[in-house]
Amino acid sequence: MILFSIVLGCLIGAIVGINAPLISYTYSSYLAIAIVAALDSVFGGIVSTQKGKFNLIVFISGFFGNAILAMLLAYLGEKLNVDIYLAAIVVFVGRMFTNLSLIRRYYIEKLEGYTKR
Amino acid sequence: MKGKTTITITIGLVCFILTAVMFMQFKTISQTDITALENMQESDLRAEISSLKEENDEMEIQIDSTTVTIAEYRQKIATNQTASGLLDQELAKANKLVGKSQVSGQGVVVTLTDTEDRTVTASDLIMILNELKMAGAEAISINDQRIVHKSYVAAINNGYISINGNRQVSPYVIKVIGDPLYLESGLSAKQYGYIDAKKAEGLQITLQRSENIVIGSYIGNDIEFKYVK
């Protein structure tokens, strides 16, 4: 059920995104940082699901909050002439790699459990 | 159950937003021309400006050298023009001399006409040509046949007169450019002058001064040298 909703949401999202109007190149960097933040939240959500600690409120607030915060920080960096968005990317992508490794480990352990049995 | 539905819908919505934004970004990046001026970052613009300035400097140097070259060429053209102008003058003068161009000036018009008593002969014409040249004629034509260095007056079969190879008939209008006074006095000396002598022989002959006589150019292309080296 959840898998179905994910696939459906992705499909509709892709169609809408392709047909959406162009964003000015100046703002596309903010959008990029928002995307990275959102992806980080998604991986974090997957990890917490595997651990059985998934909380919808935490996930949603992380998803939107991180994206908006990242954009705001990037904007602030622009104003301060400091490339804060680079720091945001480092943090988010670093966390993404950590989460990805956790996910990998989870599945490897699961696979090992199957083979032992 | 209710919680699960909420989770499903929310997750779907989140996926929808994420993919939509991602695809918008993909599209923007793939369709935006990063080299276009509006889309450049400030640092890129600065680099662009400095490179353009450099290019500008180089161009200015090139312009300077090109201007110098142009000036040189102008000078060359100017000298060429004076040279060709001199050549043109020389050519015009030479053409006048050999009779290849139309000339005008003051002079006299002599008309010889056949009468019942006597017709004009080739020797009459040869004689008057000689007299005119002696009197300082600079350009002569008979019935618009320009007399040049190789012109001839010939009686063909003692029947008709050929000048420059063209048949001529009476009246013979002889246009002469030269000093009118000399020409007239040269022809009309008393008793032994050409006019008196020919009138005595029975020819009709008139002489008329004119301020502006136009003598056409020699017709034909055979003034070239074939044997003179």
Short mmCIF file of C-alpha atoms in Angstrom, two decimals:
data_model
loop_
_atom_site.label_atom_id
_atom_site.label_comp_id
_atom_site.label_asym_id
_atom_site.label_seq_id
_atom_site.Cartn_x
_atom_site.Cartn_y
_atom_site.Cartn_z
CA MET A 1 0.00 0.00 0.00
CA ILE A 2 2.72 2.42 1.00
CA LEU A 3 4.88 1.20 -1.91
CA PHE A 4 1.99 1.83 -4.30
CA SER A 5 1.49 5.34 -2.98
CA ILE A 6 5.23 6.02 -3.34
CA VAL A 7 5.28 4.85 -6.98
CA LEU A 8 2.10 6.80 -7.80
CA GLY A 9 3.41 9.93 -6.11
CA CYS A 10 6.71 9.68 -7.97
CA LEU A 11 4.98 9.18 -11.34
CA ILE A 12 2.60 12.11 -10.92
CA GLY A 13 5.42 14.21 -9.54
CA ALA A 14 7.60 13.46 -12.56
CA ILE A 15 4.79 14.34 -14.98
CA VAL A 16 3.97 17.57 -13.16
CA GLY A 17 7.65 18.49 -12.87
CA ILE A 18 8.29 17.99 -16.59
CA ASN A 19 5.30 20.14 -17.50
CA ALA A 20 6.03 22.82 -14.92
CA PRO A 21 7.35 26.23 -16.06
CA LEU A 22 11.07 26.96 -16.05
CA ILE A 23 12.59 28.40 -12.92
CA SER A 24 15.11 31.20 -13.26
CA TYR A 25 18.67 29.95 -13.11
CA THR A 26 19.38 32.26 -10.17
CA TYR A 27 16.87 30.45 -7.97
CA SER A 28 17.70 26.95 -9.17
CA SER A 29 20.61 26.76 -6.72
CA TYR A 30 18.14 27.23 -3.83
CA LEU A 31 15.94 24.56 -5.29
CA ALA A 32 18.94 22.24 -5.55
CA ILE A 33 19.82 22.67 -1.89
CA ALA A 34 16.17 22.07 -0.97
CA ILE A 35 16.19 18.86 -3.00
CA VAL A 36 19.33 17.65 -1.26
CA ALA A 37 17.80 18.40 2.17
CA ALA A 38 14.58 16.59 1.24
CA LEU A 39 16.49 13.56 -0.04
CA ASP A 40 18.41 13.47 3.22
CA SER A 41 15.11 13.44 5.12
CA VAL A 42 13.84 10.60 2.91
CA PHE A 43 16.89 8.44 3.64
CA GLY A 44 16.63 9.31 7.28
CA GLY A 45 12.99 8.23 7.20
CA ILE A 46 13.92 4.88 5.59
CA VAL A 47 16.53 4.24 8.27
CA SER A 48 14.12 5.05 11.06
CA THR A 49 11.53 2.76 9.49
CA GLN A 50 14.06 -0.07 9.50
CA LYS A 51 14.75 0.64 13.15
CA GLY A 52 11.01 0.75 13.84
CA LYS A 53 11.22 4.27 15.18
CA PHE A 54 9.45 5.96 12.30
CA ASN A 55 7.46 9.04 13.34
CA LEU A 56 5.41 10.77 10.69
CA ILE A 57 5.50 14.20 12.36
CA VAL A 58 9.28 14.04 12.69
CA PHE A 59 9.60 12.91 9.07
CA ILE A 60 7.32 15.62 7.62
CA SER A 61 8.79 18.38 9.75
CA GLY A 62 12.30 17.22 8.81
CA PHE A 63 11.40 17.01 5.15
CA PHE A 64 9.98 20.52 4.82
CA GLY A 65 11.87 22.14 7.69
CA ASN A 66 15.29 21.03 6.48
CA ALA A 67 14.50 22.10 2.90
CA ILE A 68 13.28 25.54 3.95
CA LEU A 69 16.11 26.02 6.42
CA ALA A 70 18.67 25.02 3.81
CA MET A 71 17.22 27.53 1.36
CA LEU A 72 17.21 30.26 4.00
CA LEU A 73 20.80 29.50 4.94
CA ALA A 74 21.85 29.58 1.30
CA TYR A 75 20.12 32.94 0.96
CA LEU A 76 21.83 34.23 4.09
CA GLY A 77 25.15 32.99 2.73
CA GLU A 78 24.49 34.87 -0.48
CA LYS A 79 23.88 38.05 1.51
CA LEU A 80 26.96 37.50 3.71
CA ASN A 81 29.12 36.53 0.75
CA VAL A 82 29.84 33.18 2.43
CA ASP A 83 29.08 29.98 0.58
CA ILE A 84 26.91 28.54 3.35
CA TYR A 85 25.11 26.32 0.86
CA LEU A 86 28.35 24.39 0.50
CA ALA A 87 28.29 23.61 4.24
CA ALA A 88 24.65 22.55 3.94
CA ILE A 89 25.47 20.27 1.05
CA VAL A 90 28.40 18.73 2.92
CA VAL A 91 26.25 18.07 5.96
CA PHE A 92 23.27 16.71 4.06
CA VAL A 93 25.24 14.56 1.65
CA GLY A 94 27.40 13.27 4.52
CA ARG A 95 24.29 12.27 6.38
CA MET A 96 22.89 10.72 3.25
CA PHE A 97 25.96 8.52 2.95
CA THR A 98 25.71 7.53 6.61
CA ASN A 99 22.05 6.65 6.21
CA LEU A 100 22.75 4.75 2.99
CA SER A 101 25.40 2.68 4.74
CA LEU A 102 22.96 1.99 7.59
CA ILE A 103 20.37 0.83 5.08
CA ARG A 104 22.96 -1.37 3.36
CA ARG A 105 24.03 -2.89 6.68
CA TYR A 106 20.41 -3.58 7.63
CA TYR A 107 19.79 -5.51 4.44
CA ILE A 108 23.09 -7.37 4.68
CA GLU A 109 22.24 -8.45 8.23
CA LYS A 110 18.80 -9.54 7.07
CA LEU A 111 20.35 -11.55 4.24
CA GLU A 112 22.81 -13.17 6.63
CA GLY A 113 19.92 -14.06 8.94
CA TYR A 114 18.18 -15.79 6.01
CA THR A 115 21.25 -17.76 5.01
CA LYS A 116 21.90 -18.90 8.62
CA ARG A 117 18.39 -20.14 8.92
CA MET B 1 -5.70 1.68 10.34
CA LYS B 2 -6.42 5.35 10.26
CA GLY B 3 -2.81 6.10 11.08
CA LYS B 4 -1.65 3.86 8.23
CA THR B 5 -3.85 5.65 5.67
CA THR B 6 -2.51 8.99 6.82
CA ILE B 7 1.03 7.70 6.52
CA THR B 8 0.37 6.32 3.04
CA ILE B 9 -1.18 9.55 1.79
CA THR B 10 1.51 11.70 3.39
CA ILE B 11 4.35 9.57 2.03
CA GLY B 12 2.78 9.69 -1.46
CA LEU B 13 2.42 13.45 -1.18
CA VAL B 14 6.00 13.82 -0.07
CA CYS B 15 7.19 11.66 -2.97
CA PHE B 16 5.07 13.74 -5.33
CA ILE B 17 6.58 17.01 -4.11
CA LEU B 18 10.11 15.66 -4.14
CA THR B 19 9.99 14.25 -7.67
CA ALA B 20 8.13 17.28 -9.01
CA VAL B 21 10.74 19.65 -7.67
CA MET B 22 13.54 17.39 -8.84
CA PHE B 23 12.24 17.18 -12.37
CA MET B 24 11.66 20.92 -12.46
CA GLN B 25 15.28 21.35 -11.48
CA PHE B 26 16.46 18.82 -14.10
CA LYS B 27 14.51 20.65 -16.76
CA THR B 28 15.83 24.05 -15.69
CA ILE B 29 19.41 22.88 -15.67
CA SER B 30 19.18 21.08 -19.00
CA GLN B 31 17.40 23.94 -20.75
CA THR B 32 19.29 26.87 -19.32
CA ASP B 33 22.15 28.21 -21.37
CA ILE B 34 24.79 28.72 -18.73
CA THR B 35 26.85 30.84 -21.12
CA ALA B 36 24.01 33.36 -21.47
CA LEU B 37 24.82 36.61 -19.74
CA GLU B 38 21.68 36.72 -17.55
CA ASN B 39 22.43 33.31 -16.06
CA MET B 40 26.05 33.92 -15.13
CA GLN B 41 27.38 34.21 -11.63
CA GLU B 42 29.13 37.39 -10.66
CA SER B 43 32.58 35.79 -10.72
CA ASP B 44 31.97 34.46 -14.21
CA LEU B 45 30.84 37.89 -15.30
CA ARG B 46 34.01 39.42 -13.88
CA ALA B 47 36.18 36.90 -15.71
CA GLU B 48 34.21 37.60 -18.86
CA ILE B 49 34.71 41.35 -18.45
CA SER B 50 38.45 41.03 -17.94
CA SER B 51 38.84 38.74 -20.95
CA LEU B 52 36.75 41.12 -23.04
CA LYS B 53 38.94 44.00 -21.91
CA GLU B 54 42.02 42.08 -22.96
CA GLU B 55 40.44 41.31 -26.30
CA ASN B 56 39.52 44.96 -26.64
CA ASP B 57 43.10 46.03 -26.04
CA GLU B 58 44.34 43.58 -28.65
CA MET B 59 41.74 44.82 -31.08
CA GLU B 60 42.82 48.40 -30.52
CA ILE B 61 46.41 47.49 -31.28
CA GLN B 62 45.22 45.75 -34.42
CA ILE B 63 43.16 48.79 -35.39
CA ASP B 64 46.21 51.00 -34.98
CA SER B 65 48.36 48.83 -37.20
CA THR B 66 45.56 48.52 -39.75
CA THR B 67 45.14 52.29 -39.82
CA VAL B 68 48.84 52.67 -40.51
CA THR B 69 48.60 50.15 -43.33
CA ILE B 70 45.58 51.95 -44.77
CA ALA B 71 47.46 55.25 -44.69
CA GLU B 72 50.35 53.61 -46.54
CA TYR B 73 48.01 52.24 -49.16
CA ARG B 74 46.35 55.65 -49.52
CA GLN B 75 49.72 57.21 -50.15
CA LYS B 76 50.53 54.57 -52.72
CA ILE B 77 47.20 55.13 -54.43
CA ALA B 78 47.80 58.87 -54.51
CA THR B 79 51.20 58.46 -56.15
CA ASN B 80 49.73 55.96 -58.59
CA GLN B 81 46.99 58.41 -59.44
CA THR B 82 49.46 61.18 -60.24
CA ALA B 83 51.42 58.73 -62.36
CA SER B 84 48.36 57.53 -64.21
CA GLY B 85 47.15 61.12 -64.57
CA LEU B 86 50.41 62.01 -66.29
CA LEU B 87 50.09 58.94 -68.48
CA ASP B 88 46.53 59.93 -69.40
CA GLN B 89 47.67 63.41 -70.38
CA GLU B 90 50.48 61.92 -72.44
CA LEU B 91 48.07 59.54 -74.13
CA ALA B 92 45.56 62.29 -74.93
CA LYS B 93 48.33 64.40 -76.44
CA ALA B 94 49.61 61.48 -78.49
CA ASN B 95 46.11 60.69 -79.73
CA LYS B 96 45.66 64.29 -80.84
CA LEU B 97 49.00 64.19 -82.61
CA VAL B 98 48.30 61.06 -84.59
CA GLY B 99 44.69 61.99 -85.24
CA LYS B 100 42.99 59.37 -83.12
CA SER B 101 40.88 61.86 -81.21
CA GLN B 102 38.47 64.61 -82.15
CA VAL B 103 40.03 68.07 -82.05
CA SER B 104 38.64 71.58 -82.25
CA GLY B 105 39.97 75.07 -82.61
CA GLN B 106 40.09 78.09 -84.88
CA GLY B 107 40.98 77.79 -88.53
CA VAL B 108 39.54 77.92 -92.02
CA VAL B 109 37.17 75.90 -94.16
CA VAL B 110 38.06 75.64 -97.86
CA THR B 111 35.50 74.25 -100.26
CA LEU B 112 36.47 72.98 -103.70
CA THR B 113 33.64 72.33 -106.11
CA ASP B 114 33.56 70.84 -109.65
CA THR B 115 32.47 73.16 -112.44
CA GLU B 116 31.47 72.42 -116.01
CA ASP B 117 34.89 73.52 -117.17
CA ARG B 118 36.96 71.47 -114.79
CA THR B 119 36.64 68.79 -112.13
CA VAL B 120 38.71 68.63 -108.98
CA THR B 121 41.59 66.21 -109.36
CA ALA B 122 43.60 64.31 -106.81
CA SER B 123 46.61 66.46 -107.49
CA ASP B 124 44.55 69.58 -106.67
CA LEU B 125 43.84 68.12 -103.27
CA ILE B 126 47.40 66.97 -102.72
CA MET B 127 48.62 70.39 -103.63
CA ILE B 128 46.26 72.17 -101.24
CA LEU B 129 47.18 69.77 -98.45
CA ASN B 130 50.80 70.63 -99.02
CA GLU B 131 50.04 74.35 -99.10
CA LEU B 132 48.03 74.09 -95.88
CA LYS B 133 50.77 72.18 -94.08
CA MET B 134 53.26 74.78 -95.26
CA ALA B 135 50.98 77.47 -93.81
CA GLY B 136 51.04 75.77 -90.43
CA ALA B 137 47.93 73.58 -90.41
CA GLU B 138 47.74 71.41 -87.32
CA ALA B 139 44.78 69.22 -88.22
CA ILE B 140 43.12 68.70 -91.60
CA SER B 141 40.15 66.75 -92.83
CA ILE B 142 38.68 66.44 -96.29
CA ASN B 143 34.97 65.56 -96.34
CA ASP B 144 35.45 64.45 -92.71
CA GLN B 145 38.30 62.12 -93.65
CA ARG B 146 40.99 63.02 -91.15
CA ILE B 147 44.38 63.51 -92.75
CA VAL B 148 46.91 61.60 -90.65
CA HIS B 149 50.52 60.64 -91.29
CA LYS B 150 49.59 57.74 -93.55
CA SER B 151 46.60 59.33 -95.30
CA TYR B 152 46.65 59.45 -99.05
CA VAL B 153 44.70 61.06 -101.84
CA ALA B 154 44.57 58.93 -104.94
CA ALA B 155 42.78 59.05 -108.25
CA ILE B 156 41.42 55.58 -108.86
CA ASN B 157 41.38 54.73 -112.58
CA ASN B 158 41.42 58.48 -113.20
CA GLY B 159 37.72 58.28 -112.38
CA TYR B 160 37.12 59.10 -108.75
CA ILE B 161 39.11 60.30 -105.82
CA SER B 162 39.86 58.06 -102.87
CA ILE B 163 40.96 59.50 -99.56
CA ASN B 164 42.02 57.08 -96.82
CA GLY B 165 40.53 54.38 -99.03
CA ASN B 166 37.07 55.97 -99.12
CA ARG B 167 35.54 57.32 -102.33
CA GLN B 168 34.91 61.06 -102.24
CA VAL B 169 32.93 63.33 -104.58
CA SER B 170 32.57 67.07 -105.10
CA PRO B 171 32.22 69.31 -103.17
CA TYR B 172 35.37 68.75 -101.19
CA VAL B 173 35.10 70.46 -97.83
CA ILE B 174 38.54 70.89 -96.33
CA LYS B 175 38.54 71.75 -92.62
CA VAL B 176 41.79 73.08 -91.29
CA ILE B 177 42.81 73.99 -87.75
CA GLY B 178 45.67 76.43 -87.49
CA ASP B 179 46.39 80.15 -87.46
CA PRO B 180 43.59 81.48 -89.74
CA LEU B 181 45.65 84.45 -90.81
CA TYR B 182 48.60 82.37 -92.01
CA LEU B 183 46.34 79.79 -93.60
CA GLU B 184 44.34 82.35 -95.50
CA SER B 185 47.29 84.36 -96.64
CA GLY B 186 49.14 81.19 -97.57
CA LEU B 187 46.36 80.14 -99.90
CA SER B 188 45.29 83.47 -101.27
CA ALA B 189 48.55 85.09 -102.31
CA LYS B 190 48.00 87.20 -105.41
CA GLN B 191 48.46 85.55 -108.80
CA TYR B 192 50.60 82.60 -107.69
CA GLY B 193 48.50 81.70 -104.68
CA TYR B 194 46.57 78.46 -104.74
CA ILE B 195 43.13 80.02 -104.81
CA ASP B 196 43.87 82.43 -107.61
CA ALA B 197 45.65 79.79 -109.63
CA LYS B 198 42.79 77.29 -109.35
CA LYS B 199 40.14 79.91 -109.99
CA ALA B 200 42.01 80.79 -113.13
CA GLU B 201 41.87 77.11 -114.12
CA GLY B 202 38.10 77.19 -113.68
CA LEU B 203 37.49 75.60 -110.25
CA GLN B 204 34.99 77.01 -107.82
CA ILE B 205 36.79 77.59 -104.54
CA THR B 206 35.71 79.34 -101.36
CA LEU B 207 37.53 80.06 -98.16
CA GLN B 208 35.90 80.81 -94.87
CA ARG B 209 37.43 81.65 -91.51
CA SER B 210 35.92 80.00 -88.46
CA GLU B 211 36.50 80.38 -84.73
CA ASN B 212 35.43 76.89 -83.86
CA ILE B 213 36.19 74.08 -86.23
CA VAL B 214 35.60 70.53 -85.08
CA ILE B 215 37.59 67.83 -86.82
CA GLY B 216 36.64 64.24 -86.10
CA SER B 217 39.09 61.46 -85.39
CA TYR B 218 40.59 59.13 -87.97
CA ILE B 219 38.12 56.37 -88.71
CA GLY B 220 39.62 52.92 -88.84
CA ASN B 221 42.05 50.88 -86.84
CA ASP B 222 44.89 50.75 -89.30
CA ILE B 223 47.17 53.36 -87.74
CA GLU B 224 49.17 50.58 -86.13
CA PHE B 225 52.73 49.87 -87.12
CA LYS B 226 53.36 46.55 -88.79
CA TYR B 227 56.89 46.88 -90.02
CA VAL B 228 58.31 49.73 -88.03
CA LYS B 229 60.18 48.27 -85.15
#
